[in-house]
Coordinates of C-alpha atoms in Angstrom, one line a residue:
Chain E
M879 CA -14.7 4.5 -19.0
K880 CA -14.4 7.4 -16.9
P881 CA -13.8 7.4 -13.1
S882 CA -17.5 8.8 -12.7
D883 CA -18.8 5.0 -14.0
L884 CA -17.5 3.7 -10.8
S885 CA -19.3 5.8 -8.2
N886 CA -22.6 3.7 -8.4
H887 CA -21.6 0.3 -7.5
I888 CA -19.2 -1.6 -5.7
S889 CA -15.8 -3.1 -7.0
Q890 CA -16.4 -6.8 -7.5
W891 CA -13.6 -7.7 -4.6
F892 CA -15.6 -5.8 -2.1
D893 CA -18.6 -7.7 -2.6
G894 CA -18.2 -10.1 0.4
S895 CA -18.8 -13.3 -1.4
G896 CA -15.2 -14.7 -1.3
P897 CA -14.0 -17.2 1.2
G898 CA -14.1 -16.4 4.6
A899 CA -15.0 -13.1 3.9
D900 CA -16.6 -12.3 7.2
I901 CA -13.4 -11.8 8.6
V902 CA -11.0 -11.2 5.4
I903 CA -12.8 -8.9 3.0
S904 CA -10.1 -9.0 0.4
S905 CA -6.8 -10.0 -0.5
R906 CA -4.5 -8.0 -2.7
V907 CA -0.9 -8.6 -4.3
R908 CA 1.1 -5.8 -5.8
L909 CA 4.6 -6.3 -7.8
A910 CA 6.8 -3.1 -8.1
R911 CA 8.9 -2.9 -11.2
N912 CA 11.1 -0.1 -12.8
L913 CA 12.4 -0.5 -16.5
G914 CA 15.9 -0.7 -17.5
G915 CA 17.9 2.2 -19.1
Y916 CA 15.8 5.0 -17.2
E917 CA 16.2 6.5 -14.2
F918 CA 13.6 5.9 -11.2
C919 CA 10.9 8.3 -10.8
P920 CA 12.3 10.5 -8.2
C921 CA 15.0 11.5 -11.0
L922 CA 13.2 11.4 -14.2
N923 CA 12.1 14.3 -15.8
A924 CA 8.9 14.9 -17.3
S925 CA 9.8 14.1 -21.0
R926 CA 11.3 10.8 -20.0
K927 CA 8.3 10.2 -17.5
R928 CA 5.8 11.0 -20.6
E929 CA 8.1 8.0 -22.6
V930 CA 7.8 5.4 -19.8
L931 CA 4.0 6.4 -19.3
N932 CA 3.3 5.9 -23.2
K933 CA 5.4 2.5 -23.5
L934 CA 3.8 1.0 -20.4
K935 CA 0.4 2.2 -21.4
E936 CA 1.0 0.6 -25.0
I937 CA 2.1 -2.6 -24.0
I938 CA -0.3 -3.2 -20.7
L939 CA -3.6 -2.0 -22.7
S940 CA -2.3 -4.8 -25.6
L941 CA -2.6 -7.6 -23.2
D942 CA -5.3 -9.9 -23.3
L943 CA -6.2 -10.3 -19.8
G944 CA -9.8 -11.2 -20.3
Q945 CA -11.0 -7.8 -19.5
D946 CA -11.7 -4.9 -21.2
M947 CA -9.1 -2.5 -19.8
F948 CA -9.1 1.4 -19.5
F949 CA -6.4 4.0 -19.0
I950 CA -6.8 6.9 -16.9
D951 CA -4.6 10.2 -17.3
V952 CA -4.3 10.6 -13.5
D953 CA -2.3 14.0 -14.1
N954 CA -5.3 15.5 -16.2
S955 CA -8.0 13.9 -13.4
S956 CA -10.0 16.3 -11.6
T957 CA -9.0 16.1 -7.8
L958 CA -12.6 14.5 -7.3
E959 CA -11.8 11.5 -9.7
Q960 CA -8.2 11.2 -8.4
D961 CA -10.0 10.9 -5.0
L962 CA -12.6 8.6 -6.2
L963 CA -9.6 6.3 -7.4
V964 CA -8.1 6.1 -3.9
E965 CA -11.0 5.5 -2.1
R966 CA -11.8 2.5 -4.4
H967 CA -7.9 1.5 -3.6
L968 CA -7.2 1.4 -7.4
I969 CA -4.8 4.0 -6.6
S970 CA -2.4 5.1 -3.9
R971 CA -3.2 8.6 -2.4
Q972 CA 0.5 9.3 -3.3
H973 CA 0.2 8.8 -6.9
A974 CA -3.2 11.0 -6.9
Q975 CA -1.2 13.8 -5.3
A976 CA 1.9 13.5 -7.2
K977 CA 2.8 15.7 -10.1
G978 CA 3.8 14.9 -14.1
P979 CA 3.0 12.6 -16.3
R980 CA 1.5 9.4 -14.4
G981 CA -1.6 7.3 -15.1
A982 CA -3.6 4.1 -14.0
I983 CA -4.8 1.1 -16.0
I984 CA -7.7 -0.5 -14.5
A985 CA -9.6 -3.7 -15.7
Q986 CA -13.3 -3.3 -15.8
N987 CA -14.1 -5.4 -12.9
E988 CA -11.1 -3.7 -10.8
S989 CA -9.7 -7.1 -10.2
F990 CA -6.4 -5.8 -12.0
T991 CA -4.9 -2.3 -11.9
A992 CA -1.6 -0.8 -12.9
M993 CA -0.1 2.5 -11.5
I994 CA 2.5 4.0 -13.8
N995 CA 4.9 6.4 -12.9
E996 CA 4.2 5.9 -9.0
E997 CA 7.1 5.7 -6.7
D998 CA 8.3 2.7 -9.3
H999 CA 7.8 3.1 -12.9
L1000 CA 5.1 0.4 -12.5
R1001 CA 3.2 -1.1 -9.6
I1002 CA 0.7 -3.8 -11.1
Q1003 CA -1.9 -5.2 -8.5
V1004 CA -4.8 -7.9 -8.0
F1005 CA -7.6 -8.2 -5.9
K1006 CA -9.8 -10.5 -4.9
T1007 CA -12.8 -11.0 -2.9
G1008 CA -11.9 -12.9 0.9
L1009 CA -8.8 -14.7 1.6
Q1010 CA -7.4 -15.6 -2.0
L1011 CA -3.9 -14.8 -1.9
K1012 CA -2.6 -17.5 -3.7
E1013 CA -5.1 -16.9 -6.6
C1014 CA -3.9 -13.1 -6.3
W1015 CA -0.2 -14.5 -6.8
E1016 CA -0.7 -16.6 -9.5
R1017 CA -2.7 -13.9 -11.7
I1018 CA -0.3 -11.4 -11.2
N1019 CA 2.6 -13.5 -11.8
Q1020 CA 0.9 -14.2 -15.1
V1021 CA 0.5 -10.5 -16.2
D1022 CA 4.0 -9.7 -14.9
N1023 CA 5.4 -12.5 -17.3
L1024 CA 3.4 -11.0 -20.3
I1025 CA 4.6 -7.7 -19.6
E1026 CA 8.4 -9.0 -19.3
K1027 CA 8.1 -10.4 -22.5
Q1028 CA 8.0 -6.6 -23.7
V1029 CA 10.3 -4.9 -21.5
E1030 CA 13.6 -5.0 -19.8
Y1031 CA 13.1 -4.5 -16.0
A1032 CA 15.8 -3.3 -13.9
F1033 CA 17.3 -6.1 -12.5
D1034 CA 20.0 -7.1 -10.4
P1035 CA 21.2 -11.0 -9.7
E1036 CA 21.7 -10.3 -6.0
Y1037 CA 19.1 -7.7 -5.2
G1038 CA 16.6 -8.9 -7.7
Y1039 CA 13.9 -6.4 -9.0
L1040 CA 15.2 -3.1 -8.1
T1041 CA 13.1 -0.6 -6.9
A1042 CA 13.4 3.3 -6.1
C1043 CA 12.8 2.6 -2.3
P1044 CA 15.3 -0.2 -1.1
T1045 CA 12.8 -1.6 1.0
N1046 CA 10.8 -3.1 -1.4
V1047 CA 13.6 -4.7 -3.3
G1048 CA 14.1 -8.2 -4.3
T1049 CA 10.9 -9.6 -5.2
G1050 CA 8.8 -6.0 -5.1
I1051 CA 5.8 -7.8 -3.6
R1052 CA 3.5 -6.6 -1.2
V1053 CA 0.8 -8.8 0.1
S1054 CA -1.9 -7.5 1.9
V1055 CA -5.3 -8.5 3.4
M1056 CA -8.2 -6.0 4.6
L1057 CA -9.4 -7.2 7.9
H1058 CA -12.5 -6.6 10.0
L1059 CA -11.7 -7.7 13.4
P1060 CA -14.6 -5.9 15.8
A1061 CA -14.4 -8.3 18.5
L1062 CA -10.9 -8.2 18.9
K1063 CA -11.3 -4.5 19.0
M1064 CA -14.5 -4.7 21.5
T1065 CA -12.4 -7.0 23.8
G1066 CA -9.5 -5.1 24.3
Q1067 CA -7.3 -7.6 22.3
I1068 CA -6.5 -5.3 19.5
E1069 CA -3.0 -4.9 20.9
K1070 CA -2.1 -8.4 20.8
F1071 CA -3.0 -8.5 16.8
Y1072 CA -0.8 -5.4 16.7
N1073 CA 2.2 -7.0 18.5
A1074 CA 1.9 -10.2 16.4
A1075 CA 2.0 -8.2 13.4
K1076 CA 5.1 -6.6 14.9
D1077 CA 6.9 -9.5 15.8
T1078 CA 6.2 -11.0 12.3
N1079 CA 7.6 -8.2 10.5
L1080 CA 4.3 -6.7 9.1
A1081 CA 2.8 -3.8 8.9
V1082 CA -0.8 -2.5 10.1
R1083 CA -2.5 0.3 8.7
G1084 CA -6.0 1.5 9.2
L1085 CA -8.6 0.9 6.1
F1086 CA -10.5 3.7 5.7
G1087 CA -10.1 7.2 6.7
E1088 CA -7.7 9.9 6.2
G1089 CA -5.1 9.1 8.4
T1090 CA -3.4 5.9 9.3
D1091 CA -5.4 5.3 12.4
A1092 CA -7.6 2.2 12.0
V1093 CA -11.5 3.5 12.0
G1094 CA -14.5 1.5 12.5
D1095 CA -12.5 -1.9 13.2
F1096 CA -11.1 -2.3 9.5
F1097 CA -7.2 -2.9 9.0
Q1098 CA -5.0 -3.6 6.3
L1099 CA -2.1 -6.0 7.0
S1100 CA 0.8 -6.2 4.7
N1101 CA 4.2 -7.8 4.5
Q1102 CA 7.7 -6.0 5.0
V1103 CA 10.1 -8.1 4.2
T1104 CA 10.4 -8.6 0.1
L1105 CA 13.9 -9.8 -0.1
G1106 CA 15.5 -13.4 1.1
Y1107 CA 12.2 -15.2 0.4
S1108 CA 10.5 -16.4 -2.8
E1109 CA 7.3 -14.8 -3.8
Q1110 CA 5.6 -18.0 -3.2
Q1111 CA 6.9 -18.5 0.2
I1112 CA 5.9 -15.1 1.3
V1113 CA 2.2 -15.7 0.0
D1114 CA 2.2 -19.1 1.8
E1115 CA 3.4 -17.9 5.1
F1116 CA 1.0 -15.2 4.7
S1117 CA -2.3 -16.7 3.7
G1118 CA -1.2 -20.4 5.5
F1119 CA 0.1 -19.1 8.9
I1120 CA -0.5 -15.5 9.7
V1121 CA -3.8 -14.8 8.3
P1122 CA -5.9 -18.2 9.7
K1123 CA -4.1 -17.2 13.3
I1124 CA -5.7 -13.6 13.1
V1125 CA -9.0 -15.0 12.0
E1126 CA -8.9 -17.8 14.7
Y1127 CA -8.0 -15.0 17.3
E1128 CA -10.9 -12.7 16.0
I1129 CA -13.4 -15.7 16.0
L1130 CA -12.4 -16.5 19.5
A1131 CA -13.1 -13.3 20.8
R1132 CA -16.5 -13.3 19.0
E1133 CA -17.5 -16.8 20.7
K1134 CA -16.5 -15.2 23.9
L1135 CA -18.3 -12.1 23.7
L1136 CA -21.5 -14.4 22.7
K1137 CA -20.9 -16.7 25.5
A1138 CA -20.2 -13.9 28.1
K1139 CA -22.1 -10.7 27.0
P1140 CA -24.5 -11.4 24.3
D1141 CA -26.9 -8.8 25.7
M1142 CA -24.3 -5.9 25.5
L1143 CA -23.4 -7.4 22.0
D1144 CA -27.1 -7.1 20.8
D1145 CA -27.2 -3.7 22.2
K1146 CA -24.5 -2.4 20.6
I1147 CA -25.5 -4.1 17.1
Q1148 CA -29.3 -2.7 17.4
R1149 CA -28.2 0.4 18.6
A1150 CA -25.8 1.1 15.8
L1151 CA -28.6 0.0 13.2
G1152 CA -31.2 1.9 15.3
V1153 CA -29.2 5.2 14.6
L1154 CA -28.0 4.3 11.1
R1155 CA -31.9 3.8 10.3
S1156 CA -32.9 7.1 11.5
A1157 CA -30.0 9.6 11.3
R1158 CA -30.4 12.8 9.1
L1159 CA -26.6 13.5 9.5
I1160 CA -23.8 11.3 9.6
S1161 CA -20.1 11.5 9.5
S1162 CA -18.1 8.9 7.4
Q1163 CA -16.5 8.1 10.6
E1164 CA -19.6 7.3 12.5
A1165 CA -21.1 5.5 9.7
L1166 CA -17.7 3.3 9.5
F1167 CA -18.1 2.6 13.4
L1168 CA -21.6 1.4 13.3
L1169 CA -21.6 -0.5 9.9
S1170 CA -18.9 -2.0 11.5
H1171 CA -21.3 -3.4 14.4
V1172 CA -23.9 -4.3 12.1
R1173 CA -21.4 -5.8 10.1
M1174 CA -20.5 -8.0 12.9
G1175 CA -24.3 -8.6 13.6
V1176 CA -24.8 -9.9 10.5
N1177 CA -21.8 -12.3 10.5
L1178 CA -23.2 -13.7 13.7
K1179 CA -26.4 -14.4 13.1
R1180 CA -27.9 -11.7 15.3
L1181 CA -29.3 -9.8 12.7
E1182 CA -31.8 -10.8 9.8
G1183 CA -32.6 -9.6 6.3
I1184 CA -29.6 -7.3 5.9
S1185 CA -26.6 -8.7 3.5
I1186 CA -23.1 -8.2 3.9
A1187 CA -23.1 -7.1 0.0
T1188 CA -25.4 -4.2 1.5
I1189 CA -23.0 -3.2 4.2
N1190 CA -20.1 -3.5 2.3
E1191 CA -21.7 -1.4 -0.7
L1192 CA -22.7 1.3 1.7
F1193 CA -19.0 1.2 3.0
M1194 CA -17.5 2.2 -0.2
L1195 CA -20.5 4.2 -1.7
T1196 CA -20.9 6.7 1.1
Q1197 CA -17.4 8.0 1.2
P1198 CA -16.8 11.7 0.3
A1199 CA -15.6 11.2 -3.4
H1200 CA -18.2 8.6 -3.9
L1201 CA -20.9 10.9 -2.6
Q1202 CA -19.7 13.8 -4.9
M1203 CA -19.2 12.4 -8.0
R1204 CA -22.8 10.4 -7.7
Q1205 CA -24.2 14.0 -7.2
G1206 CA -22.0 15.0 -10.0
H1207 CA -20.5 18.4 -8.2
E1208 CA -18.6 19.2 -4.7
L1209 CA -20.6 19.0 -1.7
D1210 CA -19.7 20.8 1.7
P1211 CA -19.4 18.4 4.7
D1212 CA -22.8 19.2 6.2
R1213 CA -24.4 18.1 2.6
R1214 CA -22.2 15.3 2.4
D1215 CA -23.3 14.2 6.0
A1216 CA -26.9 14.8 4.8
M1217 CA -26.7 12.5 1.9
R1218 CA -24.8 9.8 3.5
A1219 CA -27.5 9.5 6.3
Q1220 CA -30.0 9.6 3.4
I1221 CA -28.3 6.5 1.4
I1222 CA -27.8 4.6 4.5
R1223 CA -31.3 5.0 5.6
S1224 CA -32.8 3.8 2.4
R1225 CA -30.5 1.0 1.9
L1226 CA -31.4 -0.6 5.5
C1227 CA -34.9 0.4 5.4
Q1228 CA -35.5 -1.6 2.6
N1229 CA -34.2 -4.7 4.2
Chain H
M841 CA 2.1 -8.0 35.1
L842 CA -1.1 -6.4 35.3
C843 CA -1.8 -2.8 34.3
Q844 CA -1.9 -0.5 37.1
A845 CA -4.9 1.5 36.0
C846 CA -7.5 -1.0 35.0
K847 CA -6.0 -4.2 37.0
E848 CA -7.7 -6.1 34.4
R849 CA -5.0 -6.3 31.3
T850 CA -1.8 -7.1 30.8
A851 CA 0.7 -4.2 31.2
T852 CA 2.4 -3.8 28.1
I853 CA 3.6 -0.5 28.5
H854 CA 6.3 0.5 30.9
L855 CA 7.3 3.7 31.4
T856 CA 10.3 5.1 33.4
E857 CA 9.8 9.0 34.6
I858 CA 12.8 10.7 36.0
S859 CA 11.4 14.1 37.6
G860 CA 13.4 16.1 40.3
G861 CA 15.7 13.1 40.6
Q862 CA 13.0 11.3 41.7
R863 CA 12.3 8.0 39.6
S864 CA 9.1 6.5 39.2
E865 CA 7.8 3.6 36.8
M866 CA 4.3 3.1 35.6
H867 CA 3.2 -0.3 34.1
I868 CA 0.1 0.2 31.9
C869 CA -1.8 -1.5 29.1
E870 CA -2.5 0.2 26.0
Q871 CA -6.0 1.0 26.1
C872 CA -5.2 2.9 29.6
A873 CA -2.2 4.7 28.1
Q874 CA -4.4 5.7 25.2
E875 CA -6.9 7.0 27.5
Q876 CA -4.3 8.9 29.6
G877 CA -3.3 10.4 26.5
I878 CA 0.3 8.6 26.5
V879 CA 0.8 8.6 22.7
V880 CA 2.1 4.7 21.6
K881 CA 4.2 4.5 18.4
N882 CA 3.3 0.8 17.5
Q883 CA 5.5 1.1 14.2
I884 CA 8.3 3.6 13.5
P885 CA 7.5 5.0 10.2
L886 CA 9.9 3.7 7.5
N887 CA 11.2 7.1 6.6
E888 CA 12.3 7.9 10.3
L889 CA 13.7 4.2 10.5
L890 CA 15.8 5.0 7.4
S891 CA 16.9 8.4 8.2
S892 CA 18.1 7.2 11.7
L893 CA 20.0 4.2 10.0
L894 CA 21.7 6.6 7.3
S895 CA 22.8 9.0 9.8
V896 CA 24.3 6.4 12.2
Q897 CA 26.0 5.0 9.1
A898 CA 27.2 8.6 7.8
E899 CA 28.5 9.3 11.1
G900 CA 30.3 5.9 11.2
Q901 CA 31.5 6.7 7.8
T902 CA 32.7 10.4 8.8
S903 CA 34.7 9.0 11.7
G904 CA 36.3 6.8 9.5
A905 CA 37.6 9.3 7.3
G906 CA 40.5 12.0 7.5
P907 CA 43.9 10.9 7.2
T908 CA 43.0 8.1 5.1
G909 CA 41.1 10.9 2.8
M910 CA 37.9 8.4 2.5
E911 CA 35.0 10.1 1.4
S912 CA 32.4 11.3 3.8
A913 CA 29.6 9.1 3.3
D914 CA 27.3 12.4 3.0
D915 CA 29.3 13.2 -0.2
L916 CA 28.5 10.5 -2.3
V917 CA 27.0 11.3 -5.3
C918 CA 25.9 9.0 -8.1
P919 CA 27.2 10.3 -11.5
T920 CA 24.7 8.8 -13.4
C921 CA 21.2 10.6 -11.9
G922 CA 22.9 13.0 -9.5
M923 CA 21.2 11.5 -6.5
S924 CA 23.2 12.2 -3.1
L925 CA 23.4 10.0 -0.2
K926 CA 22.2 12.6 2.0
K927 CA 19.4 13.6 -0.4
F928 CA 18.3 9.9 0.0
S929 CA 18.1 9.9 3.8
K930 CA 15.6 12.8 3.7
T931 CA 13.7 11.3 0.7
R932 CA 14.1 7.4 0.8
L933 CA 14.1 7.5 -2.5
L934 CA 17.0 6.3 -4.9
G935 CA 17.5 8.1 -8.3
C936 CA 18.1 5.0 -10.6
P937 CA 19.3 1.5 -10.3
H938 CA 23.3 2.7 -10.8
D939 CA 22.7 4.1 -7.0
Y940 CA 22.5 0.5 -5.9
E941 CA 26.3 0.3 -6.7
V942 CA 27.0 3.4 -5.8
F943 CA 25.7 3.4 -2.3
D944 CA 26.8 -0.1 -1.9
E945 CA 28.1 0.1 1.4
P946 CA 25.7 2.3 3.4
L947 CA 22.9 0.8 1.5
R948 CA 23.5 -2.7 2.2
S949 CA 23.4 -2.6 5.7
L950 CA 20.1 -0.3 5.6
I951 CA 18.6 -3.3 3.3
E952 CA 19.8 -6.0 5.9
R953 CA 18.1 -4.2 9.0
S954 CA 15.2 -3.3 7.0
Q955 CA 14.7 -6.9 5.4
S956 CA 15.1 -9.1 8.7
G957 CA 18.8 -9.7 8.0
H958 CA 18.4 -10.7 4.2
S959 CA 20.6 -9.6 1.6
R960 CA 20.2 -12.0 -1.5
H961 CA 17.4 -12.1 -3.9
C962 CA 15.4 -15.9 -3.8
G963 CA 12.6 -15.0 -6.0
K964 CA 11.7 -15.1 -9.7
T965 CA 14.3 -13.7 -12.3
P966 CA 13.3 -12.1 -15.7
S967 CA 13.0 -14.6 -18.2
R968 CA 15.0 -13.0 -20.5
A969 CA 18.7 -12.7 -19.0
P970 CA 18.7 -8.9 -17.9
K971 CA 21.5 -6.9 -19.7
A972 CA 24.6 -5.7 -17.5
M973 CA 24.0 -2.4 -15.4
K974 CA 26.7 -0.6 -17.5
N975 CA 24.4 -1.4 -20.7
H976 CA 21.5 0.1 -18.7
M977 CA 23.9 3.4 -17.4
E978 CA 24.9 3.9 -20.7
V979 CA 21.3 4.3 -22.6
M980 CA 20.7 6.7 -19.6
N981 CA 23.3 8.9 -20.5
L982 CA 22.4 8.7 -24.0
R983 CA 18.8 9.6 -23.4
R984 CA 20.2 12.7 -21.5
Q985 CA 22.5 13.6 -24.5
L986 CA 19.2 13.0 -27.3
E987 CA 17.2 15.4 -25.2
E988 CA 20.0 18.1 -25.3
A989 CA 20.4 17.5 -28.7
V990 CA 16.8 17.6 -29.3
K991 CA 16.8 20.8 -27.4
A992 CA 19.7 22.3 -29.6
E993 CA 17.7 21.2 -32.7
D994 CA 20.8 19.4 -33.6
Y995 CA 18.9 16.8 -35.2
E996 CA 21.5 15.0 -36.9
T997 CA 23.1 14.2 -34.0
A998 CA 20.0 13.3 -32.2
A999 CA 19.2 10.7 -35.0
K1000 CA 22.5 9.0 -34.4
I1001 CA 22.2 9.0 -30.7
R1002 CA 18.6 7.5 -31.2
D1003 CA 20.1 4.8 -33.7
Q1004 CA 22.6 3.9 -30.8
I1005 CA 19.8 3.5 -28.1
Q1006 CA 18.0 1.6 -29.9
Q1007 CA 20.9 -0.9 -30.8
K1008 CA 21.6 -1.0 -27.0
Q1009 CA 18.4 -2.1 -26.0

């Protein structure tokens, strides 16, 4: 498999089919691990990085995870291929832009990925559609156990799994969900969400877009504390308490909007759809913003004949690297805007 | 308290401005703050937090130095990987597992603060008992020596070192 093979379809975990996927688009659990007997990546020279890469690559590719697994040599991938992997959340932007021997191993359905020689020697992650953090944790724990049979991780009885950045030490776990919160944003309550996240030591980031600003009402929420709690406790608190609370806020805000300002809501949704169905040039930022409104319209049953899967597909496939990969070559921003508008038009007018 | 600008939402941002000896206060909501171009940082970026915590730490340690001959925290360097505390405070990344011992004191307070006061791992442990840190350090050093031997084309030594590494792993 090559990165270009991915540019025409969405990742399985992004198809909007999972439990509660109208608000919680997807769940992810990541573990950070380092091999004992090697320096951490910042102090590892190229030849030892190569050694770590080869060792981990061989071990992970030999595991039976019930999926075909592919290795991608990130160091020797084109910028476009790297960007595509970043847009699909398969590797981090940092991993794409780093230097030296490094790679990624990706399961065919993209539910599992491993980054080798990112900030830590190994970062494995499992994705699932909707709110399925427990399932993600169970799965990744199995994979971690399988890898652990063959390597010795850097581990300290007091600090747990040792990581290059001390803020990941302990469990090395990062639990996160992608959230779609248009009503909280529309009703000016998004700061409540920010404050709640801050009070519970969680990090909020934008889901799409270049910077950390949340574009199009999509957010990524993740834990920051990795030490002092078991993985199970962190996952349980996140999926049993924090996420349901935010989902509840968003549902309330949606109900309130529907009750108090149904015309305003329908106007926003229909205008968004109108622009998407007729625009000839559309930037990725505008597309995200409008698709978000349409997505809410479908979830609130104010629109018929359009599926969430189609909208999710448009989010993913109209990102810059996806468009260029699909075309087979680089495109300047104007050409991308035209191509994006054309794809959106054809998909939304079919419905 | 209601936002002074829109008088609708709750004020969550409280600004105190002192200009020309005059003190003025403003209470507004986040949305109005954004509209007025007031930048609000919701979260301090991790690296800023780290470097500010470490600089406080370093100052504290430096003031404690002096006649006792205590080393300034700035000068702490890991003998295994060469990482210094100063470099770490800039990059926020450690160089090897041994750094957790070498920078024990400054790291401990940093970890406690960034981990909500926790300092002990309560999660899973590897199924096989991990070897002592000392062993890992020895292996790291041997790998370096191995590289040097290969570079110098001293294959006899290289083979010996390789056997030693294998024994230790």
